mmCIF file of C-alpha atoms in Angstrom:
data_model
loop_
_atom_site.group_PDB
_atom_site.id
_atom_site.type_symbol
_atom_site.label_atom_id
_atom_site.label_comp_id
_atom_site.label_asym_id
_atom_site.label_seq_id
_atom_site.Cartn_x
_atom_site.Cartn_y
_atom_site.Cartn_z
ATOM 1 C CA UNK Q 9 64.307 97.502 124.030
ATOM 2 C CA UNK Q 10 64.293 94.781 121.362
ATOM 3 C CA UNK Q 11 66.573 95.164 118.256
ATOM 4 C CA UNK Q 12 67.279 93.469 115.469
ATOM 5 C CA UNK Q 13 70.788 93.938 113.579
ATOM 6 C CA UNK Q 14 71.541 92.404 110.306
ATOM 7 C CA UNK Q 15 74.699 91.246 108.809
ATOM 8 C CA UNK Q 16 74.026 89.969 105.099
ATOM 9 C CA UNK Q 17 77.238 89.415 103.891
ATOM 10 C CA UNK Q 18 79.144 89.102 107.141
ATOM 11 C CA UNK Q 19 83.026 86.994 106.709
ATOM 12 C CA UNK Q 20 82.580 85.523 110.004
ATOM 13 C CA UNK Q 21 80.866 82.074 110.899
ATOM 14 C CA UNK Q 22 80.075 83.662 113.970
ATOM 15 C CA UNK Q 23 79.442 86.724 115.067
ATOM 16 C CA UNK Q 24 81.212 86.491 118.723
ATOM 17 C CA UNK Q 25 82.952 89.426 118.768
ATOM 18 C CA UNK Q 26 79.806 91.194 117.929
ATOM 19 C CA UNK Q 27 77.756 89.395 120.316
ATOM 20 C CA UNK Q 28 80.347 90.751 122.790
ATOM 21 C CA UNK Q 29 79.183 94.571 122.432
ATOM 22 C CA UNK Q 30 75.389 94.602 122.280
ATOM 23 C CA UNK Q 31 72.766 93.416 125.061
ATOM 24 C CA UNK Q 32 71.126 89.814 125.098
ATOM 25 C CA UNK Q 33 68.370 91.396 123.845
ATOM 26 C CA UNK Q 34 69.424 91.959 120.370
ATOM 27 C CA UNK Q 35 68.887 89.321 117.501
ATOM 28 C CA UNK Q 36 71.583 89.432 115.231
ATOM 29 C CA UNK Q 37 70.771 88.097 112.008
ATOM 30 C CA UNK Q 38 73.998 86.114 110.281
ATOM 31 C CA UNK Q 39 72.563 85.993 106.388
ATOM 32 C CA UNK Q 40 76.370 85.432 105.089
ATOM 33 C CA UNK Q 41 75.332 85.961 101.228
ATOM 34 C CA UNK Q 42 76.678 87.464 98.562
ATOM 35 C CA UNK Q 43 73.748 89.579 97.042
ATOM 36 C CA UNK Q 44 70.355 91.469 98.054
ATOM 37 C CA UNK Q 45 67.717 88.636 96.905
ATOM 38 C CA UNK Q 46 69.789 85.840 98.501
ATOM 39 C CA UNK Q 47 68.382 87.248 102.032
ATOM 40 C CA UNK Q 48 65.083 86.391 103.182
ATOM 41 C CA UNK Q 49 63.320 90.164 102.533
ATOM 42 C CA UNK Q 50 61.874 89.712 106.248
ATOM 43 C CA UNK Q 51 65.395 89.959 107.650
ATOM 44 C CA UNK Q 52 65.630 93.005 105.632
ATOM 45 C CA UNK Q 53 62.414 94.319 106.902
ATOM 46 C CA UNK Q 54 61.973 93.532 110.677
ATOM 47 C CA UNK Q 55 66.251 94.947 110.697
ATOM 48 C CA UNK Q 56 66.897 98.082 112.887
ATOM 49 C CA UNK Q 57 70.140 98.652 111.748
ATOM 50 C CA UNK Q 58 72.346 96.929 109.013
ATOM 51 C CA UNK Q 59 75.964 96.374 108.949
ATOM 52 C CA UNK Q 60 77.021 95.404 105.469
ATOM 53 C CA UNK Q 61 80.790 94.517 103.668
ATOM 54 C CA UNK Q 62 80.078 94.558 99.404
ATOM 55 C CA UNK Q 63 76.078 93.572 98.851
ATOM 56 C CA UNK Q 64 74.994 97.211 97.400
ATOM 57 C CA UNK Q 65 72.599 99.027 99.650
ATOM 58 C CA UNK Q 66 70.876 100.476 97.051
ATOM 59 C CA UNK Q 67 67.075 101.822 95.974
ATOM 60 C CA UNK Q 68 65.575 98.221 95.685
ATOM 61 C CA UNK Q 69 67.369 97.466 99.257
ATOM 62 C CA UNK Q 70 66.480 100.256 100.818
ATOM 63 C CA UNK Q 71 62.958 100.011 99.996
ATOM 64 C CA UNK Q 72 62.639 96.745 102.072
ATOM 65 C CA UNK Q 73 64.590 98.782 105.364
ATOM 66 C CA UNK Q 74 60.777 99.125 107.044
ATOM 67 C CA UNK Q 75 62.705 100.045 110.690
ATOM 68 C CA UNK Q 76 66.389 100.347 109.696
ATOM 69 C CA UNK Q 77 67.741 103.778 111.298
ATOM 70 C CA UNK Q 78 70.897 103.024 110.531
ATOM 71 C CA UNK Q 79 73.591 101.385 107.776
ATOM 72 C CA UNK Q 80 77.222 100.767 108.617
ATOM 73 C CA UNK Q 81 79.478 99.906 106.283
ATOM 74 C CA UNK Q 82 81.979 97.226 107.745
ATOM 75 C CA UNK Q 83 85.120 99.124 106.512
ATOM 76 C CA UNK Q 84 86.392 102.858 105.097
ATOM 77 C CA UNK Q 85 84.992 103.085 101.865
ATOM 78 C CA UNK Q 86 81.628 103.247 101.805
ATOM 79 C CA UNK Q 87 80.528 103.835 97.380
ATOM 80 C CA UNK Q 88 78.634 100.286 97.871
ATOM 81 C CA UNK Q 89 75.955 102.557 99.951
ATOM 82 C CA UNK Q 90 73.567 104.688 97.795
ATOM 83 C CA UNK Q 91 74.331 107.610 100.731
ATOM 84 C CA UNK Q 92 71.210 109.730 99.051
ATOM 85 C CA UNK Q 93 68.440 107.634 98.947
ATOM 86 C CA UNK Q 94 69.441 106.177 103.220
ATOM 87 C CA UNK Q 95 69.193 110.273 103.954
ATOM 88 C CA UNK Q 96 65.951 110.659 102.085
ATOM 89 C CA UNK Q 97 64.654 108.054 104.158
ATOM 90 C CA UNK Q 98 65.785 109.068 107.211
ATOM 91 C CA UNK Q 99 68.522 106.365 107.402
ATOM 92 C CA UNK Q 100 72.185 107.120 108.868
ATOM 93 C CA UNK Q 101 74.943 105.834 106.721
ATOM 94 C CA UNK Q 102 78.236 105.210 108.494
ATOM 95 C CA UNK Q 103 81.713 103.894 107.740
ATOM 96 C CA UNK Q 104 84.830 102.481 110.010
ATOM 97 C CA UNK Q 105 87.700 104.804 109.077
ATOM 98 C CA UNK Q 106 90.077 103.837 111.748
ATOM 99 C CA UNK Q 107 90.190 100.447 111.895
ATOM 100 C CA UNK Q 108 92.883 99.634 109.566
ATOM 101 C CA UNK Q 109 94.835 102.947 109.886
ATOM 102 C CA UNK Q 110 98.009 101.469 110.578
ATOM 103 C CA UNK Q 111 98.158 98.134 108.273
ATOM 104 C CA UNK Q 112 96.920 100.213 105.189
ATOM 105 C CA UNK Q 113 99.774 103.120 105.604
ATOM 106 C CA UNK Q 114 102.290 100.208 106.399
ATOM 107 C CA UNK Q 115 101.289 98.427 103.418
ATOM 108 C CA UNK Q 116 101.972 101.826 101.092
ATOM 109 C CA UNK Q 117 104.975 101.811 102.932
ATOM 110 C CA UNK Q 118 105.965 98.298 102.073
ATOM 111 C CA UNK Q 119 105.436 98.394 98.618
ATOM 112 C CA UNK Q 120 107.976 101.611 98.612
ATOM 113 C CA UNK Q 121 110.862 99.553 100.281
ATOM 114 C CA UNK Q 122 110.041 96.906 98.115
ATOM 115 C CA UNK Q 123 110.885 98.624 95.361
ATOM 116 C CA UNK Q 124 113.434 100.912 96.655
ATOM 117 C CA UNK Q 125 115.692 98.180 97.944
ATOM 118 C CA UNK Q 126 114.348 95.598 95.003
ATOM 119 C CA UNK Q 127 113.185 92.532 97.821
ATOM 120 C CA UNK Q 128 110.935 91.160 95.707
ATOM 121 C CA UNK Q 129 112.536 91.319 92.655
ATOM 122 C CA UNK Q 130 116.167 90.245 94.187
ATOM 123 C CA UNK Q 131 114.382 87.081 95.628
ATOM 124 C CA UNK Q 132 112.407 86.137 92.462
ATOM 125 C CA UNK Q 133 116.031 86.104 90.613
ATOM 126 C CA UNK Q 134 117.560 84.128 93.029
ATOM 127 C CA UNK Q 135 114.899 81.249 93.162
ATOM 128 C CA UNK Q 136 115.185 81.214 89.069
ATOM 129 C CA UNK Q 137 118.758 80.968 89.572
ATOM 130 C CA UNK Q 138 120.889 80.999 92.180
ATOM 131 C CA UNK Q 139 124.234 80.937 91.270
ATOM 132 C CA UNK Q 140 123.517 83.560 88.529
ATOM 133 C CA UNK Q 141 121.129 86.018 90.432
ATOM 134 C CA UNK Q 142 123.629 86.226 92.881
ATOM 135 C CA UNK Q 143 124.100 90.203 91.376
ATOM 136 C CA UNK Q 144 122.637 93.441 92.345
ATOM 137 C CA UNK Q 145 121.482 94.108 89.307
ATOM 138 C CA UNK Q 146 117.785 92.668 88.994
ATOM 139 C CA UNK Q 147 117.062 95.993 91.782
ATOM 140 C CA UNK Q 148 115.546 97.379 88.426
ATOM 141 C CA UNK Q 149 113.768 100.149 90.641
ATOM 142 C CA UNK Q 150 116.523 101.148 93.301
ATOM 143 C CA UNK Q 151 116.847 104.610 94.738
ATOM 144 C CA UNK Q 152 117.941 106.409 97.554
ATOM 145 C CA UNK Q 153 115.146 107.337 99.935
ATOM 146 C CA UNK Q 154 116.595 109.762 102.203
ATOM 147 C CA UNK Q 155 116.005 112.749 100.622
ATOM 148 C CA UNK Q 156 113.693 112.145 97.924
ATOM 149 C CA UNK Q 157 110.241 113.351 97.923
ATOM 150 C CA UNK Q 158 106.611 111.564 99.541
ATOM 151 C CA UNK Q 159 103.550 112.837 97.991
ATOM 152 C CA UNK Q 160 100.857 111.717 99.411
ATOM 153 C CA UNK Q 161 97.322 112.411 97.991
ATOM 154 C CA UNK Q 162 93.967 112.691 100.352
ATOM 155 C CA UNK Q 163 95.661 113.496 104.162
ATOM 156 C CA UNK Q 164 93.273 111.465 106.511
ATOM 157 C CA UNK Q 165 94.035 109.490 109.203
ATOM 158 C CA UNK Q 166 95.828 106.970 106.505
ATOM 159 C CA UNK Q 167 97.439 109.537 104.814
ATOM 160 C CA UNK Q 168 98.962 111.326 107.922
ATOM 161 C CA UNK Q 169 100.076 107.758 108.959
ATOM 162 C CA UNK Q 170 101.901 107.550 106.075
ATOM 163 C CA UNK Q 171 103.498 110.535 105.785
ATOM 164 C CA UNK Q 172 104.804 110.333 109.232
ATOM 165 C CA UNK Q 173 106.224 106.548 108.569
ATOM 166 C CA UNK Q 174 107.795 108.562 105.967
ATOM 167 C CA UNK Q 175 109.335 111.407 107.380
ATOM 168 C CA UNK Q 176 111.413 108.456 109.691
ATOM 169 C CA UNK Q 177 113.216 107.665 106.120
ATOM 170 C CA UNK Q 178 114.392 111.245 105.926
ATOM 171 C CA UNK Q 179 111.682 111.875 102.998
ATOM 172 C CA UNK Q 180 110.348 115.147 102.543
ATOM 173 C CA UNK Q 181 106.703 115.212 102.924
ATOM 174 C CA UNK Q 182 104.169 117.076 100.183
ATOM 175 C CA UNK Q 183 100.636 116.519 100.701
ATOM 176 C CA UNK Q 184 97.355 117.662 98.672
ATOM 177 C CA UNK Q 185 93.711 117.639 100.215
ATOM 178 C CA UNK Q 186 91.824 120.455 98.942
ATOM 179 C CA UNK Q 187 89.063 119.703 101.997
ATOM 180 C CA UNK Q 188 91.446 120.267 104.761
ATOM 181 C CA UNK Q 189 91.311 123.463 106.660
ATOM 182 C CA UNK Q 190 94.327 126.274 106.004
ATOM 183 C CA UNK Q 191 96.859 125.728 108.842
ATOM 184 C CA UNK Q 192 96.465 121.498 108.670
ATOM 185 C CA UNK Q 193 99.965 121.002 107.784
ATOM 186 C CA UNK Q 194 101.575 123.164 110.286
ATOM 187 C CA UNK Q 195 100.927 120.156 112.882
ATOM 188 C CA UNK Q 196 103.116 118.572 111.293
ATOM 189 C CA UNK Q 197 105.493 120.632 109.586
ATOM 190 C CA UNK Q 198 104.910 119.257 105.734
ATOM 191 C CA UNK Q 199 104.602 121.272 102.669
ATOM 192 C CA UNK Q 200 101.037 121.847 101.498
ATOM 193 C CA UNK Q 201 100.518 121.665 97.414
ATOM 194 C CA UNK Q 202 97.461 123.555 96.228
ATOM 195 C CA UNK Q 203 96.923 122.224 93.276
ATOM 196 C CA UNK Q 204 97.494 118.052 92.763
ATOM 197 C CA UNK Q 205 99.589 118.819 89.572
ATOM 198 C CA UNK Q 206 102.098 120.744 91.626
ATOM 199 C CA UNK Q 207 102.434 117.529 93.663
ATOM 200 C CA UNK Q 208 102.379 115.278 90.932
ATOM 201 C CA UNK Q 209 105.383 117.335 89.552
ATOM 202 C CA UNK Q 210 107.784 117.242 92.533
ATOM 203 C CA UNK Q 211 107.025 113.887 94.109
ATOM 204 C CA UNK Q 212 109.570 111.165 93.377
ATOM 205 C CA UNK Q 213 107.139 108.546 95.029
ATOM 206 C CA UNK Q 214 103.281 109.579 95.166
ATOM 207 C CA UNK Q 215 100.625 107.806 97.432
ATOM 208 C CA UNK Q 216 96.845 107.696 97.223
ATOM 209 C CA UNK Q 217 95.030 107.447 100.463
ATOM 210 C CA UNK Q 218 91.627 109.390 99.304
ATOM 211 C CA UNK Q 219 88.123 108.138 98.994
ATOM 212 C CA UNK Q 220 86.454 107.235 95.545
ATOM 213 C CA UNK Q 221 84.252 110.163 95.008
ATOM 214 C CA UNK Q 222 82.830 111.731 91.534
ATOM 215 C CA UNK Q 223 85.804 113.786 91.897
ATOM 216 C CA UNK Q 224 88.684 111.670 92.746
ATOM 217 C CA UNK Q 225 87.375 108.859 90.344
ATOM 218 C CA UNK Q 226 90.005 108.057 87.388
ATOM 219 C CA UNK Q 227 92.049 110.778 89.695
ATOM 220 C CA UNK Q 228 95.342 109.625 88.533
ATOM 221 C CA UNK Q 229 94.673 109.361 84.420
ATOM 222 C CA UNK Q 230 96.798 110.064 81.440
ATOM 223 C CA UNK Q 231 97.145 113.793 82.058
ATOM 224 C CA UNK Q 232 97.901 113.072 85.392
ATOM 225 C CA UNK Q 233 100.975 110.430 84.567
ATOM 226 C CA UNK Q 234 102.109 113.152 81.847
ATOM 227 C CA UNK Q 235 102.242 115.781 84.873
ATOM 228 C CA UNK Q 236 104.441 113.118 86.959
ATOM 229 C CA UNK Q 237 108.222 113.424 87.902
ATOM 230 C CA UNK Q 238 110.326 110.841 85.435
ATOM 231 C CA UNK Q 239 111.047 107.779 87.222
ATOM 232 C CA UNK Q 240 108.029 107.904 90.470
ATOM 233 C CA UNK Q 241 107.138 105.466 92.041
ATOM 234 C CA UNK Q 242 102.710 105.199 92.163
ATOM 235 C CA UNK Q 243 101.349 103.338 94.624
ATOM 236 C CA UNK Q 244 97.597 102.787 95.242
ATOM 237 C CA UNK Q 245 96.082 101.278 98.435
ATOM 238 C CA UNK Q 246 92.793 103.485 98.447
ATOM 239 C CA UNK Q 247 90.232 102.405 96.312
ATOM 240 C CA UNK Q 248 90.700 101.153 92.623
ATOM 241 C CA UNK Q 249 89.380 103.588 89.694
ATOM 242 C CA UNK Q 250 91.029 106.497 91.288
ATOM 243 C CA UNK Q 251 93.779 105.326 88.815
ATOM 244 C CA UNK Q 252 93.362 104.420 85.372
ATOM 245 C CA UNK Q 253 95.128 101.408 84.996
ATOM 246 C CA UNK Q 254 95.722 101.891 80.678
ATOM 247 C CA UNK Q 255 97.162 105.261 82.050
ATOM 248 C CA UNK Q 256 99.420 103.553 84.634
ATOM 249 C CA UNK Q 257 99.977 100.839 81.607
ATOM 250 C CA UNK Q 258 101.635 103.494 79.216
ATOM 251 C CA UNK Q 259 103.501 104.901 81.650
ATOM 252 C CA UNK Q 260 105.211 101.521 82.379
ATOM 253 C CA UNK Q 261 106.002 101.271 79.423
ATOM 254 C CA UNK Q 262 107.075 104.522 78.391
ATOM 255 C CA UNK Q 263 109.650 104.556 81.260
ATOM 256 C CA UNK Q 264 107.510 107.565 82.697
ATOM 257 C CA UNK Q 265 106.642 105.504 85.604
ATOM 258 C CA UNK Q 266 109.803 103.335 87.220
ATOM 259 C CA UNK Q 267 106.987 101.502 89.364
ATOM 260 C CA UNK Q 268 103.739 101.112 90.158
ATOM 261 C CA UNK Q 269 101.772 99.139 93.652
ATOM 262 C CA UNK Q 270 98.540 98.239 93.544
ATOM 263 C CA UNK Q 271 96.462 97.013 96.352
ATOM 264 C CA UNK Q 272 93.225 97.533 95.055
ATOM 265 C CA UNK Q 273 91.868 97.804 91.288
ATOM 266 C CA UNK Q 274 88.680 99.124 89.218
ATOM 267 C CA UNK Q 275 87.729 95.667 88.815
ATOM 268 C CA UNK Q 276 87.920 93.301 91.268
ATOM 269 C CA UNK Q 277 89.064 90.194 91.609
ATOM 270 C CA UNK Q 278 91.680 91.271 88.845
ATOM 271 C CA UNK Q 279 91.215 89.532 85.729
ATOM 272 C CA UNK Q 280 93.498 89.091 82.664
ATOM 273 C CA UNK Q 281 90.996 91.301 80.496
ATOM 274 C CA UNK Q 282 92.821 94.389 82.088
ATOM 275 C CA UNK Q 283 95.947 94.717 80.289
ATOM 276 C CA UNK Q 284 98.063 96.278 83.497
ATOM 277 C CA UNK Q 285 96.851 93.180 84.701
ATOM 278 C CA UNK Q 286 97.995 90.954 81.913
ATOM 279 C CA UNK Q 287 101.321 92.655 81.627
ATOM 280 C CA UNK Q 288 101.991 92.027 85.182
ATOM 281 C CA UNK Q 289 100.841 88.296 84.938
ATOM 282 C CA UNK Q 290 103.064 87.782 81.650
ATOM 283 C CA UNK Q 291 106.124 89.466 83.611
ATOM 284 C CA UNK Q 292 108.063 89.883 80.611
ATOM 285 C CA UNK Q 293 111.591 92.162 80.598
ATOM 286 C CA UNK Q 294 110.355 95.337 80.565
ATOM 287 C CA UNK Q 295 107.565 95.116 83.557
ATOM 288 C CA UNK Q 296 109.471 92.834 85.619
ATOM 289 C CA UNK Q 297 110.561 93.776 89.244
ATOM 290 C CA UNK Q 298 108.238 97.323 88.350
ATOM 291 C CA UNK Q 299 105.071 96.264 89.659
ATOM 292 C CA UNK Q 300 103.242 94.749 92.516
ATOM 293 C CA UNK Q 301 100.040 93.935 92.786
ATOM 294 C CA UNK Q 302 97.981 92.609 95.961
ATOM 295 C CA UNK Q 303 94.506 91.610 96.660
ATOM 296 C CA UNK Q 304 92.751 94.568 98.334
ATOM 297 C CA UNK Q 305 94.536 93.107 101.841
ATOM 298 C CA UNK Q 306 96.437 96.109 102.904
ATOM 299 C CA UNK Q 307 93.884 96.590 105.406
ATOM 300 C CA UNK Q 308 93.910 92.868 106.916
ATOM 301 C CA UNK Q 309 95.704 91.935 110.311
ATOM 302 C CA UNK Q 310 94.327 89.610 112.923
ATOM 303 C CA UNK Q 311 94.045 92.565 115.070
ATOM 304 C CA UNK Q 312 92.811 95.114 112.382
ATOM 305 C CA UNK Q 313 90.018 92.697 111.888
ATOM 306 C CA UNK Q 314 89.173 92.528 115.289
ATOM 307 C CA UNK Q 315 88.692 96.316 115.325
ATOM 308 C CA UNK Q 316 86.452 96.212 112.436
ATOM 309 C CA UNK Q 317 84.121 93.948 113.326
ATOM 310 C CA UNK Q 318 84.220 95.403 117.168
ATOM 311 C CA UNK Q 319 84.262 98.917 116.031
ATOM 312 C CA UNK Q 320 81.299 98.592 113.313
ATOM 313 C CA UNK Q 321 78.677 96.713 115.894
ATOM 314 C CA UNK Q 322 79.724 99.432 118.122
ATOM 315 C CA UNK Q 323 78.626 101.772 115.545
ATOM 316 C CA UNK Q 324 75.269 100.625 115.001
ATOM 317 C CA UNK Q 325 74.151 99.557 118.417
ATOM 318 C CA UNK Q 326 75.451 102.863 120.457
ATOM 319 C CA UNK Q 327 73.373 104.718 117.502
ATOM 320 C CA UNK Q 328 70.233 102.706 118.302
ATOM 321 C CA UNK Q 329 70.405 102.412 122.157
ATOM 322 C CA UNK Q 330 71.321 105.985 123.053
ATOM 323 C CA UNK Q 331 71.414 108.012 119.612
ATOM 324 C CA UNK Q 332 75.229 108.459 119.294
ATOM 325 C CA UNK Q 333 75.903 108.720 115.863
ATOM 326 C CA UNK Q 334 79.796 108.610 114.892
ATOM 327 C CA UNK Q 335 81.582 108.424 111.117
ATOM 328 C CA UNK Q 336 78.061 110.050 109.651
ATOM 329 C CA UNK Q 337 79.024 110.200 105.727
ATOM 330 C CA UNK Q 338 75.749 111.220 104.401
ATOM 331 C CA UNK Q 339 75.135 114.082 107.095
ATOM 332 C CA UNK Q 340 74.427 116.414 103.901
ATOM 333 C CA UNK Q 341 71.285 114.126 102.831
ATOM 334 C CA UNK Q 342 70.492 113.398 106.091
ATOM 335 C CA UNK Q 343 67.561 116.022 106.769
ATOM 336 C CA UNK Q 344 65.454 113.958 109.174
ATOM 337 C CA UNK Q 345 66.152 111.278 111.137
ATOM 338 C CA UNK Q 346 64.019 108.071 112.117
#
């Protein structure tokens, strides 16, 4: 059996790892651009499967996918993927959700203890001055962890990972996911909130590990903030416009907020044309030491990229060769099959 599988926007140079999973008879198509008309439309067309990072798979792509059975998106989210139209056509639309478990809920983690024990901030002083940062006092976020409260938002596999890294802080663990079967938490032995304001009101940090979806999109806005506990901690590694930046913004400045992390935004790269943005950038007084921001990497490790790029060929090819279909995300479209 003869397939073709194409990456268009693939990071790697070469796809080794890849080449490692499937059979010598597959051609694997390397197109390494950045959007849908920069590949030749026969690599589109003659493609039995197609494993794509950020070029949108949408109605004008998905036109040209003559043979394509399947589309994997090389990571978790998968909103670049127009899920509809792939089930209309009979084309399964897949994600990796586990490769970067670990580094993602570490990373959520890290930004906490960043600004619970002020590292970042305590550093920055000292290299401005060393003689007078030598003081405690530039810890403008500190708190006491044991004890306080973990609210985590969307309890996947990155969410649970989270809350259990947690738990090892002596935290006490709230969680809301209104898809999760009754009884979920009782594995585990955290409190269930039924309603996201009731978490938002008790959680002295809150994390957000859900997927953008019409409903969790601008998730966290300025109702949300006003339903917050004075003084959280928000941190985002999930996908961007779940949160409102402006939201996130006033509540910097209002002092509703002590600090916010941001792995990911609406808009990326960031630019200075978001104000959270520019405030951060201008680090005056009143933002500095209260915000990090990084760029969309929580889910990077040597070995987390390894996964990825194993786990999505893996995907794709078992799919084709034996009709094993894992991490199906547009099973409700998906009426018929090619």
């Amino acid at each position: 059996m003869s397939l073709t599988i194409l990456f268009p926007d693939s990071r790697s140079p070469q796809l080794d790892i890849e080449r490692g999973v499937v059979g010598s008879d597959v051609e694997l198509i390397n197109a390494r651009k950045d959007r849908f008309d920069e590949v030749e439309t026969s690599a589109w067309e003659k493609s039995d499967a197609v494993v794509v990072r950020h070029v949108p798979i949408d109605a004008k792509a998905i036109s040209h996918l003559k043979r394509a059975r399947i589309v994997v998106r090389n990571g978790v989210g998968f909103d670049v993927v127009d899920l509809k139209t792939c089930g209309d056509a009979g084309i399964a639309v897949c994600n990796v959700p586990d490769y970067g478990t670990t580094e993602v809920a570490d990373s959520a983690i890290a930004m906490m203890l960043t600004f619970a024990r002020g590292t970042a901030s305590l550093d920055a002083a000292l290299r401005a001055d060393l003689k007078g940062g030598w003081t405690h006092v530039h810890n403008v976020t500190a708190r006491r962890l044991r004890g306080a409260c973990f609210g985590v938002i969307g309890f996947g596999r990155i969410g649970t990972a989270a809350a259990l890294r947690a738990r090892a802080f002596g935290m006490n663990v709230l969680f809301y996911d209104p898809y999760l079967p009754n009884g979920a938490e009782l594995s585990f032995g955290f409190t269930r909130t039924r309603t996201l304001p009731e978490l938002l009101a008790a959680a002295d940090v809150i994390t957000i590990h859900t997927p953008l979806t019409e409903q969790t999109r601008a998730l966290i806005d300025a109702s949300a903030v006003a339903e917050m506990k004075p003084g959280a901690y928000v941190i985002n590694t999930a996908r961007g416009p779940i949160c409102d930046t402006a939201a996130l913004l006033q509540g910097l400045k209002s002092g509703k907020l002590a600090a916010v992390g941001l792995d990911v935004l609406p808009k990326e790269p960031g630019t200075l044309d978001d104000p959270l943005v520019a405030a951060w950038n201008a680090n005056e007084p009143w933002i500095r030491g209260r915000m990090l921001l990084n760029p969309h990497s929580g889910f990077y490790s040597p070995d987390s990229f390894v996964d990825l790029r194993r786990k999505a060929i893996q995907t794709a090819y078992f799919y084709l060769r034996d009709g094993k279909l894992e991490n199906c995300v547009n099973a409700e479209y998906l009426h018929h099959r090619r």
